[in-house]
Coordinates of N, CA and C in Angstrom, one line a residue:
X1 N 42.5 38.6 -208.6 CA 41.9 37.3 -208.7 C 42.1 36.5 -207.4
X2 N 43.1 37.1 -206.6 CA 43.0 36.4 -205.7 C 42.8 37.2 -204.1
X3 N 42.4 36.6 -203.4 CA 42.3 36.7 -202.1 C 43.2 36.4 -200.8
X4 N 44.0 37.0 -200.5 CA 44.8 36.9 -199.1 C 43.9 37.2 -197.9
X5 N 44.2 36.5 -196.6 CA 43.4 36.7 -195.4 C 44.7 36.5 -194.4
X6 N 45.1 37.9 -194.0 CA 45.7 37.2 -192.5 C 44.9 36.5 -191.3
X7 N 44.6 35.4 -190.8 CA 44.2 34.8 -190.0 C 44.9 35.2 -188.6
X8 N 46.1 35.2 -188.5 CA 46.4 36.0 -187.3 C 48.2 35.6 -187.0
X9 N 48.5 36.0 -185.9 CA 50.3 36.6 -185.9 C 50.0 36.4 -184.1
X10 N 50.8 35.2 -184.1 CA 50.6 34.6 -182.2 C 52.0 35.4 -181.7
X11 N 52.4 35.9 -180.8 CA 53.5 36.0 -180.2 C 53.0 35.6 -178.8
X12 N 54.5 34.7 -178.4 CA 54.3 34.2 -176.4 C 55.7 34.5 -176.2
X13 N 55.6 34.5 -174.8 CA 57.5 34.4 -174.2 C 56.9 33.1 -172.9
X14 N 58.1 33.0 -172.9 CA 58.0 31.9 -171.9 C 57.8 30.6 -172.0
X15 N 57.3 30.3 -173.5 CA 57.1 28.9 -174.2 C 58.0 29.0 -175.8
X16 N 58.2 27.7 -176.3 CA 58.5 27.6 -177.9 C 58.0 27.8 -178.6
X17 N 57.0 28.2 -178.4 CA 55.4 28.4 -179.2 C 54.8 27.4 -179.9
X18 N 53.6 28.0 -180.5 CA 52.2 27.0 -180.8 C 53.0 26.2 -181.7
X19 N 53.3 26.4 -182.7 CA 53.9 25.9 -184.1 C 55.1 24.9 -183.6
X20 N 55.9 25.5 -182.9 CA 56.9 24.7 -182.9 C 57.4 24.6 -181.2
X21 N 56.6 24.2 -180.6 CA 56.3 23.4 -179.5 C 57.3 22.4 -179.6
X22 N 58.5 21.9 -179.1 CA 59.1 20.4 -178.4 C 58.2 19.9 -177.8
X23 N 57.1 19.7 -177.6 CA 56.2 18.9 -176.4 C 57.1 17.4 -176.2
X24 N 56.9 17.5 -175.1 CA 57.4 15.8 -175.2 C 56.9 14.7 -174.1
X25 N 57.0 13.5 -174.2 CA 56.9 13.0 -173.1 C 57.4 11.8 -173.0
X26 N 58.5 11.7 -171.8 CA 59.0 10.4 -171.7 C 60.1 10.4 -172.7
X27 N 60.5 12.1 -172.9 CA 61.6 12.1 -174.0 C 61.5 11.4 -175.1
X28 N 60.5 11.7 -175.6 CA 59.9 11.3 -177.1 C 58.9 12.4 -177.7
X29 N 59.6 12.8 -179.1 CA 58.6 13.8 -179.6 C 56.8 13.7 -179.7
X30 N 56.4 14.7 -179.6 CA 54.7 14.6 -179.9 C 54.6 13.9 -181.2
X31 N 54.9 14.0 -182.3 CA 54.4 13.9 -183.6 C 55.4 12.6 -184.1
X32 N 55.1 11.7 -184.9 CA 55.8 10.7 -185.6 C 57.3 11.6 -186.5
X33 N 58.3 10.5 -186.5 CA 59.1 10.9 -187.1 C 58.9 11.4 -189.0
X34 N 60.2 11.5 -189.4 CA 59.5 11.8 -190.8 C 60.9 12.1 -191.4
X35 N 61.4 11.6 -192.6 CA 62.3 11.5 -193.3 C 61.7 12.5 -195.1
X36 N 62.8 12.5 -195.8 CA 62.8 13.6 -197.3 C 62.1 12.5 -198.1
X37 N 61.2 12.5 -198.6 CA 61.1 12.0 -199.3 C 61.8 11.4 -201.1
X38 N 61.6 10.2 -201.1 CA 62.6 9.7 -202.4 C 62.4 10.2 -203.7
X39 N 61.1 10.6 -203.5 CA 60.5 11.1 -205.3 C 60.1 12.9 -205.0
X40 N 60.7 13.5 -204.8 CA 60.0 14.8 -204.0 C 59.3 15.1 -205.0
X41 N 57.9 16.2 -204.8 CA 57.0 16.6 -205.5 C 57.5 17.3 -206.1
X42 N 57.1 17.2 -207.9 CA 57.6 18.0 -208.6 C 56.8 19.0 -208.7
X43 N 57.7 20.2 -209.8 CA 57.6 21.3 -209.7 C 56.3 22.0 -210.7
X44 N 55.4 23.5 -210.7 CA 54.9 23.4 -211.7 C 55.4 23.3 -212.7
X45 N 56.3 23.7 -213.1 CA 57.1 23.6 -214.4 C 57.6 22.4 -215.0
X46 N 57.5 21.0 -214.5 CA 57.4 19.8 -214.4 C 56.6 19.1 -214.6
X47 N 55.5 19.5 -214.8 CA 54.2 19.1 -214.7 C 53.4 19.8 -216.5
X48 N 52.6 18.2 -216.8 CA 52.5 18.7 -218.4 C 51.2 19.3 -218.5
X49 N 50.4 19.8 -217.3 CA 48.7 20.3 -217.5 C 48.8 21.7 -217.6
X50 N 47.8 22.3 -217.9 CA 47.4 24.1 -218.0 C 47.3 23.9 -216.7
X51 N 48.0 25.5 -216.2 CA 48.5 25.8 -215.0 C 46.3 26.8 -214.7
X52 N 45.7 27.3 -214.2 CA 44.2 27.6 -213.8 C 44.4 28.4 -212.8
X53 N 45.4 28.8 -211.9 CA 45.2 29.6 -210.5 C 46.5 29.7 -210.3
X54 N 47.2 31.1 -209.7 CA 48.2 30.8 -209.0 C 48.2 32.2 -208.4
X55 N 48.9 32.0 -207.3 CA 49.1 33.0 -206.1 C 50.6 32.7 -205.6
X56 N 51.0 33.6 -205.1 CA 52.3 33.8 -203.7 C 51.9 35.3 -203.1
X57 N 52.3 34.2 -201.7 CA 51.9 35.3 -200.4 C 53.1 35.2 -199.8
X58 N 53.3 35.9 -198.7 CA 54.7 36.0 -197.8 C 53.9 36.5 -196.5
X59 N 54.7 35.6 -195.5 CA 54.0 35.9 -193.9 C 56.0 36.0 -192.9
X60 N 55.2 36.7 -192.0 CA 56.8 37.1 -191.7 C 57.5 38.2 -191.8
X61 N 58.5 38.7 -191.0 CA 59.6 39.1 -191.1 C 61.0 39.4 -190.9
X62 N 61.6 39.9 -191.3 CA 62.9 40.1 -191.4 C 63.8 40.1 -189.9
X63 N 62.8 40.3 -188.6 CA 63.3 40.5 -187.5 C 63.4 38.7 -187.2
X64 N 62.5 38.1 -187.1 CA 62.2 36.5 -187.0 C 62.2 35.4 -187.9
X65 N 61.7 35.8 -189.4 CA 61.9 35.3 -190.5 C 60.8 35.5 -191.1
X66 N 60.7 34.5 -192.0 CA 59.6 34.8 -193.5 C 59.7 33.2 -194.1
X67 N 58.2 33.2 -194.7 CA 57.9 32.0 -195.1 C 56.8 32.5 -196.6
X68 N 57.4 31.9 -198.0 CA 56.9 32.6 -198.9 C 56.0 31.2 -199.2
X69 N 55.0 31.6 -199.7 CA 54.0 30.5 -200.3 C 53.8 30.7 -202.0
X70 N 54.3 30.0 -203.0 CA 54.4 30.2 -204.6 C 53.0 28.5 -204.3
X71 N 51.9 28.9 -204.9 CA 51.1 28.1 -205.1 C 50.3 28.2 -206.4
X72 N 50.0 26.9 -206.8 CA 49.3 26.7 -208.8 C 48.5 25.6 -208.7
X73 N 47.8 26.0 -209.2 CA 46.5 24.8 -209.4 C 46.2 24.2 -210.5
X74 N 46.6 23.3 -211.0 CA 46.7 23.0 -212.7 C 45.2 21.5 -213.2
X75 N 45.0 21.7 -214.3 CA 44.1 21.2 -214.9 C 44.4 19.8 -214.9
X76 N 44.0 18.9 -214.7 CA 44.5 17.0 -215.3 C 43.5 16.9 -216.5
X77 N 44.0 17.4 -216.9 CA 42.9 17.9 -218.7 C 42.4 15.6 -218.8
X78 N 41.3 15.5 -219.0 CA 40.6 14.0 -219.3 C 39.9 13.6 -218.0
X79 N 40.3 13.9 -216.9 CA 40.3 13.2 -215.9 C 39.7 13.7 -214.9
X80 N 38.7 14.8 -215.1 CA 37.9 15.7 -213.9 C 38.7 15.9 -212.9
X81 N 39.9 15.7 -212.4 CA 41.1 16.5 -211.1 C 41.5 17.3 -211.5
X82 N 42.0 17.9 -210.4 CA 42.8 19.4 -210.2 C 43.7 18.8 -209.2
X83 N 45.1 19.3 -209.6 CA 45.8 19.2 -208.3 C 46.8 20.9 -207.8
X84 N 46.6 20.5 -206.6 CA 47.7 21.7 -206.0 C 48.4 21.7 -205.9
X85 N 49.6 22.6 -205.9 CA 51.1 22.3 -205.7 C 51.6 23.8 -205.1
X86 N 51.7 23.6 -203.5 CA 52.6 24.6 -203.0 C 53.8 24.3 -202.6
X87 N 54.3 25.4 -202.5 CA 55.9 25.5 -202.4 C 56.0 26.9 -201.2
X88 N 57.2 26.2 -200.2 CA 57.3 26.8 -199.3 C 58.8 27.2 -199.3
X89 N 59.4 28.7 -199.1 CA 60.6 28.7 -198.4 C 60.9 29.6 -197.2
X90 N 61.4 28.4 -196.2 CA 61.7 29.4 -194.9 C 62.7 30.0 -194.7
X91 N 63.0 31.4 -194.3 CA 64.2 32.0 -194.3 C 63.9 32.5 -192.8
X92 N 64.9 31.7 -191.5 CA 64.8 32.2 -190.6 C 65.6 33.8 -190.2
X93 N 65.2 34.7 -189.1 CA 65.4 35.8 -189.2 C 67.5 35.7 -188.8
X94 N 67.6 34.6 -188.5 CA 69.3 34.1 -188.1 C 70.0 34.5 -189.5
X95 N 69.1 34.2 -190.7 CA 69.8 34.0 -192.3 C 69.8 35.7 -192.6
X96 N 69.1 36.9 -192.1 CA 69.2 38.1 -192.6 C 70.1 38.7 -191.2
X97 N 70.4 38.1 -190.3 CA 70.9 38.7 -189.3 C 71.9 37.7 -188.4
X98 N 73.0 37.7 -188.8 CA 73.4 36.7 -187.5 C 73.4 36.5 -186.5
X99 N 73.4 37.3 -185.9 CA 73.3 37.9 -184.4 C 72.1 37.4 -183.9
X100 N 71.0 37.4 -184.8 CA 69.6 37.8 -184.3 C 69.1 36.5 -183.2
X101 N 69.4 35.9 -183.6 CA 69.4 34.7 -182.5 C 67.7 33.8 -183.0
X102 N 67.4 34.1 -184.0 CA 66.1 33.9 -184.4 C 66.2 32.1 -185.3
X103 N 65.6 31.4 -184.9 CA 65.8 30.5 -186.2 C 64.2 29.6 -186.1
X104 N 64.2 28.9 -187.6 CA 62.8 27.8 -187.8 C 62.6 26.9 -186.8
X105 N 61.3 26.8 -186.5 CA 61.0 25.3 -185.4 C 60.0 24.6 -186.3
X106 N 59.2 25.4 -187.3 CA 57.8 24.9 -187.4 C 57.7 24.7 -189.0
X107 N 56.9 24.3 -189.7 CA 55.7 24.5 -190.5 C 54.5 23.8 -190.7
X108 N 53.4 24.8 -190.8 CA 52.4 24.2 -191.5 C 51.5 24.5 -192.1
X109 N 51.3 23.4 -192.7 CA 50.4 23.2 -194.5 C 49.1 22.8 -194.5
X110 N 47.9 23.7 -195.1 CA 47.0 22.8 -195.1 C 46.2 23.6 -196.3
X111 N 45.5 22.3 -197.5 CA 44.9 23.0 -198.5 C 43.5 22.3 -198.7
X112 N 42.6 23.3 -198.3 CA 41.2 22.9 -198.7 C 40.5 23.7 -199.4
X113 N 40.4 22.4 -200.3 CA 39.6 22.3 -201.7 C 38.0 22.7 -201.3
X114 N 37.5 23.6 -201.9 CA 36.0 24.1 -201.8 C 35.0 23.0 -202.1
X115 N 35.3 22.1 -203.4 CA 34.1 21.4 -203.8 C 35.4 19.7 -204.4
X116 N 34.7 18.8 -204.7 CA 35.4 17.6 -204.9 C 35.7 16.8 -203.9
X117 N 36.3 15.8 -203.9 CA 36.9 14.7 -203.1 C 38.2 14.4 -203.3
X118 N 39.0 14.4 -202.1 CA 40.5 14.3 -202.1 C 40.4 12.7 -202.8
X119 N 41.8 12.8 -203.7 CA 42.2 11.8 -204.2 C 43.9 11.5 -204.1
X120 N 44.5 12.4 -203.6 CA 45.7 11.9 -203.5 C 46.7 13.3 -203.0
X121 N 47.8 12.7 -202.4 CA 48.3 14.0 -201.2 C 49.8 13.6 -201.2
X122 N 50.9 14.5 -201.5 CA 52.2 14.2 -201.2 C 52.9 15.5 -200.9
X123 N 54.5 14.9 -200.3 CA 55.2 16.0 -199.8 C 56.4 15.4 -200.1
X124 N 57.1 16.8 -199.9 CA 58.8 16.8 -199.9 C 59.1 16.3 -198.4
X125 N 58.4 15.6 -197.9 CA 58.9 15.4 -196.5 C 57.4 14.4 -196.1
X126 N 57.9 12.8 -195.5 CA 56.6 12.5 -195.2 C 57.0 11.6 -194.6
X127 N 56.1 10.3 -193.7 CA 56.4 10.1 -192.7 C 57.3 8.8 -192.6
X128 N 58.5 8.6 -191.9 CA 59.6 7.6 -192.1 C 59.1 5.8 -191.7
X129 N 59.9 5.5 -192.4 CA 59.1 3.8 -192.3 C 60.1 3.2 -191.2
X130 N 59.9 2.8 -190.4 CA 60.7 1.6 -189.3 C 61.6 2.5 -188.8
X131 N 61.3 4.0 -188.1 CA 61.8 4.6 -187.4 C 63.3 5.4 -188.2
X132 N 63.5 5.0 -190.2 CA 64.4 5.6 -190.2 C 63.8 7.3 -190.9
X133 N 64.5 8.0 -190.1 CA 64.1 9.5 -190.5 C 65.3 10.4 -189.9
X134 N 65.1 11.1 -190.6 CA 66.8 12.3 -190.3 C 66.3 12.8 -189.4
X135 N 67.2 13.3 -188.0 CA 66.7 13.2 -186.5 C 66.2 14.4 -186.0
X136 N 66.3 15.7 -187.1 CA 65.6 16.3 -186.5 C 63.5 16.7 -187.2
X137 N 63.0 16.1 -187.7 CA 62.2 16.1 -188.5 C 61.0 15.2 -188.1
X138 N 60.1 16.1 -187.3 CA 58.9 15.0 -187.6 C 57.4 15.8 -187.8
X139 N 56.8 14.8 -188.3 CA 55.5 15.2 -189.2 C 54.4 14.6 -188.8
X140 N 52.9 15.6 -188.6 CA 51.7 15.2 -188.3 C 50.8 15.3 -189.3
X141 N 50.0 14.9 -189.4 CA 49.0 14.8 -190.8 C 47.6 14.6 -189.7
X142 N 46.8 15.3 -190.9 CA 45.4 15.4 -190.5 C 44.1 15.2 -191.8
X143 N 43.2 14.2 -192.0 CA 42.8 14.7 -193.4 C 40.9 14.3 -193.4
X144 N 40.6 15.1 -193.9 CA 38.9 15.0 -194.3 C 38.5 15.1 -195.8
X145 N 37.4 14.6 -196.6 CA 37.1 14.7 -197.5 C 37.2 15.5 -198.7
X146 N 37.9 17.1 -197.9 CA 38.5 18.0 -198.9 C 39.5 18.9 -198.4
X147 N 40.1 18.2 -197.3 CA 40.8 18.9 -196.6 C 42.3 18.1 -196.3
X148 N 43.6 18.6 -196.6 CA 44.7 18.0 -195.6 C 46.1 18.5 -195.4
X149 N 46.0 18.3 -193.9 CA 46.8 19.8 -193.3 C 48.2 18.5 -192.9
X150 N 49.2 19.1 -193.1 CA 50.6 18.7 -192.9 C 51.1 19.8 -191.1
X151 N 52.2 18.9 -190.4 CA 52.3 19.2 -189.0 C 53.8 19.3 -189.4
X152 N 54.7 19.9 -189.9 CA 56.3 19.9 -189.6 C 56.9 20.3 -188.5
X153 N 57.7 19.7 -187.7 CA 58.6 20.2 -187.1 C 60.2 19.8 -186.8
X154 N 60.5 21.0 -186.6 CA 61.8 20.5 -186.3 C 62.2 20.4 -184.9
X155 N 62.9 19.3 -184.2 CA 62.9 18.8 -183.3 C 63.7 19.7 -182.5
X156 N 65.4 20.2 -183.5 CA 66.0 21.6 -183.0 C 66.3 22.4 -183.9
X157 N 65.3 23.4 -183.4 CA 65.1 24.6 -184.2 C 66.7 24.8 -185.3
X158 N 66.5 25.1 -186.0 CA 67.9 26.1 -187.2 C 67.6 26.8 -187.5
X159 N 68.9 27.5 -187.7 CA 69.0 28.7 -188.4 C 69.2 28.7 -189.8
X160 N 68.9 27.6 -190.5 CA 69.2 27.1 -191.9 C 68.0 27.6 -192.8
X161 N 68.0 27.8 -194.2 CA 66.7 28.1 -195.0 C 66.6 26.7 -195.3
X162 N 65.0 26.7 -195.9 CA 64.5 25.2 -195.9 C 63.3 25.7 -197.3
X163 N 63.4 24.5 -198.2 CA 62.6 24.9 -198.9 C 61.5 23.5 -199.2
X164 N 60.2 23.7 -199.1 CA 59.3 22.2 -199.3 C 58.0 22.3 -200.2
X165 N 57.7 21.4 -200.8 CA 56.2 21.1 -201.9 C 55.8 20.7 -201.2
X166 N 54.6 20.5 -201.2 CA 53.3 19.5 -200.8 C 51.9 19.9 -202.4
X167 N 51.7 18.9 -202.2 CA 50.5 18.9 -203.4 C 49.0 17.9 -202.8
X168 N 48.0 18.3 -202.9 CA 46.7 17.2 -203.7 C 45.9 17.2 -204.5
X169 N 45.4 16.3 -205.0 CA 45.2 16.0 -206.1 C 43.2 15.9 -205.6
X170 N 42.2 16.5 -206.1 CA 40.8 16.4 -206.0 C 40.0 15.8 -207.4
X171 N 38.9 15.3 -207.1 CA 37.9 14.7 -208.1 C 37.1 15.5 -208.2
X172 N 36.8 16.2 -209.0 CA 35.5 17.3 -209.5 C 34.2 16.5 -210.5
X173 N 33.5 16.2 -209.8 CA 32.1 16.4 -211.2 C 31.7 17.2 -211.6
X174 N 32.1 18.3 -211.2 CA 31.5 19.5 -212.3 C 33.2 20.4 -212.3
X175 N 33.3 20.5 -213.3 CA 34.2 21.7 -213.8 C 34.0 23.1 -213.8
X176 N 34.9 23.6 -212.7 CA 34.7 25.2 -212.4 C 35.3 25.5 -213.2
X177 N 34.2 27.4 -213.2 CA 34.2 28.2 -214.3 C 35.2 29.6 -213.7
X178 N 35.4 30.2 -214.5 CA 35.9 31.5 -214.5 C 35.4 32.3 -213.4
X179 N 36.6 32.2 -212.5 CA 35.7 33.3 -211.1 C 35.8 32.5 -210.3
X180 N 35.6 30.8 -210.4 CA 35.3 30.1 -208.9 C 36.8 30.0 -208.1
X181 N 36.1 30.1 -206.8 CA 37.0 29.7 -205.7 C 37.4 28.3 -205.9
X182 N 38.6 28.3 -206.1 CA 38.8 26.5 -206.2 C 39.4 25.8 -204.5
X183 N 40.2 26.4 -204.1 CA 40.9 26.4 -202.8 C 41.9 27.1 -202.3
X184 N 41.6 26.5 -200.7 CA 42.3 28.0 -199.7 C 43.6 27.0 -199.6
X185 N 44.4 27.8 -199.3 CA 45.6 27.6 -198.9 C 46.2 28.3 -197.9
X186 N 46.4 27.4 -196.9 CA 46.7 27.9 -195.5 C 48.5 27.4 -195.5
X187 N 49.0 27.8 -194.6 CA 50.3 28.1 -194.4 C 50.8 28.9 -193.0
X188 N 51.6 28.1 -192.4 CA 52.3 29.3 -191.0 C 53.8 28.5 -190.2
X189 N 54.4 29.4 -190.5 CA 55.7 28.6 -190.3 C 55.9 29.6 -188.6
X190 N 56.6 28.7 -187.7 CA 57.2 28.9 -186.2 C 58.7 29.3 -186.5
X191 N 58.4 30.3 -185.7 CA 59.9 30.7 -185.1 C 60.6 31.0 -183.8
X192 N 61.8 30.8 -183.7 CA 62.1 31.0 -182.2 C 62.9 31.3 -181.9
X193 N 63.6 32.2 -180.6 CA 65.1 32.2 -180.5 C 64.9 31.3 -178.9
X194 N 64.9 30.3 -179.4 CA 64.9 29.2 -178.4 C 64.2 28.8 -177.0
X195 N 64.3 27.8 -176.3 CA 63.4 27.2 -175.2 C 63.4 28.6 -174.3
X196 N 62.3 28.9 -173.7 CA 62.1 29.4 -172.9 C 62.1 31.4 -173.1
X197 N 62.6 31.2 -174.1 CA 62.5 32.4 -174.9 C 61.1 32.9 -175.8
X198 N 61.3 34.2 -175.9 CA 60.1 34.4 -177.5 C 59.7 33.8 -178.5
X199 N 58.7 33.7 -179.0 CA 58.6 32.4 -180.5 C 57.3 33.6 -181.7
X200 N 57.2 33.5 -182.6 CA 56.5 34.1 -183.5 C 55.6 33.3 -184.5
X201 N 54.8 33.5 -185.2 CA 54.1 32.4 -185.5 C 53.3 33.3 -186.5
X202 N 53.0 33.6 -188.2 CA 52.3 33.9 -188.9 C 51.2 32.4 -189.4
X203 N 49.8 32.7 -189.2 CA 49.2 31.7 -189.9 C 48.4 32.8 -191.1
X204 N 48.6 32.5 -192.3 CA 47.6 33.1 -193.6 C 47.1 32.1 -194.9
X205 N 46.2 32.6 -195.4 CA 45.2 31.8 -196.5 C 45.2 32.5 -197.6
X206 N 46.1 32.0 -198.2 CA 45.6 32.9 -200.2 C 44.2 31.7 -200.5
X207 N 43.3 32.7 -201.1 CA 42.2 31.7 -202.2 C 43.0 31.6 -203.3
X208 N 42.9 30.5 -203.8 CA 43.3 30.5 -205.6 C 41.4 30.4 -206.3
X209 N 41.4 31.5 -207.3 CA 40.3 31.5 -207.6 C 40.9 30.8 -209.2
X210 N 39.5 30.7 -210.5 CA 39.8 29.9 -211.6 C 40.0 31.2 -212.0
X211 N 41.1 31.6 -212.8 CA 41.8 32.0 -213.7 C 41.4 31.9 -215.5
X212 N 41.1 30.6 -215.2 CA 41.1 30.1 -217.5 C 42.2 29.3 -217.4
X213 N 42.5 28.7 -218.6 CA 43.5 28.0 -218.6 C 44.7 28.7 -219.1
X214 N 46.1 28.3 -218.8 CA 47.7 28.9 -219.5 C 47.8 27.6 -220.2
X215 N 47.7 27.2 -221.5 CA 48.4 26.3 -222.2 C 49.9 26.6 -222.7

């Protein structure tokens, strides 16, 4: 029922790579800061709607790391929405190897909805108010009518696992049927064994197609 696409697998040397780029200027990061959010996005299992779609994909490996994507698309039964809810965890290639010298710089999120109008968008991580944000963490956002892609990065790379939600929430006038594409889910987390060294970069798309409902 569902559809995976690898979109593509970047390797460079000589830069941090695409994803998790330091750019800076004037010794100041590219992207606004960004602190944990106080209410983090709950879980499907937290959530009181029929679950309609669900997929997990994994990009990555064990040499650099891996980033698993557990994503559900559930019913707001009265209210013509659907919301999404992915879940990411990164396990840099440092966590299966010590040695390896491999750890996270990057992630990113982006979920677009085939048909409806975005109505509402959160994360386990989003952007800090009056400059307070934990210092290595900042976040870009981008968003269109059915579309909104999340920018993570970490300012210095870890070797730590990290695990994050993000969800949105769309307005449907018509109620998809059994078989429909409801949305892609994009995802690609950066890796690196640091400045000036090799970096790795998986970007892939599971479709969550409509399933029926799980009451």
């Amino acid at each position: 029922m569902q559809r995976r696409t690898l979109l593509g697998l970047a390797a460079s040397a000589g830069v941090v790579g695409v994803l998790g780029a330091k750019a800076r200027f004037a010794d100041k990061p590219s992207i606004p800061p960004a602190t944990y959010a106080e209410e983090p996005v709950p879980s499907t299992g937290q959530r009181n709607s029929p679950v309609v779609a669900t997929d997990t994909t994994t990009a990555g490996n064990k040499t650099y790391g891996t980033v698993r994507q557990s994503a559900s698309v559930l019913d707001l039964e009265s209210t013509d929405r659907y919301v999404l809810v992915t879940r990411y965890q990164l396990i840099p290639g440092s966590n299966y190897e010590a040695r390896n010298g491999w750890k996270t710089a990057s992630l990113t999120v982006e979920h677009g909805w085939n048909s409806g109008s975005l109505v509402s968008h959160s994360g386990d991580v989003v952007p800090a108010d009056d400059g307070n944000a934990d210092s290595n963490l900042y976040l870009g956002t981008d968003r269109s009518a059915r579309r909104y892609r999340w920018h993570l990065m970490f300012d210095a790379a870890t070797g730590n696992s990290h695990t994050f939600r993000f969800a949105t929430v769309v307005n449907r006038e018509k109620a998809p049927e059994k078989g429909d594409a409801l949305v892609d889910a994009m995802f690609g987390a950066g890796f690196t064994r640091g400045f000036l060294r090799a970096s790795e970069r998986d970007l892939v798309t599971a479709r969550l197609v409509m399933q029926g409902t799980n009451k």
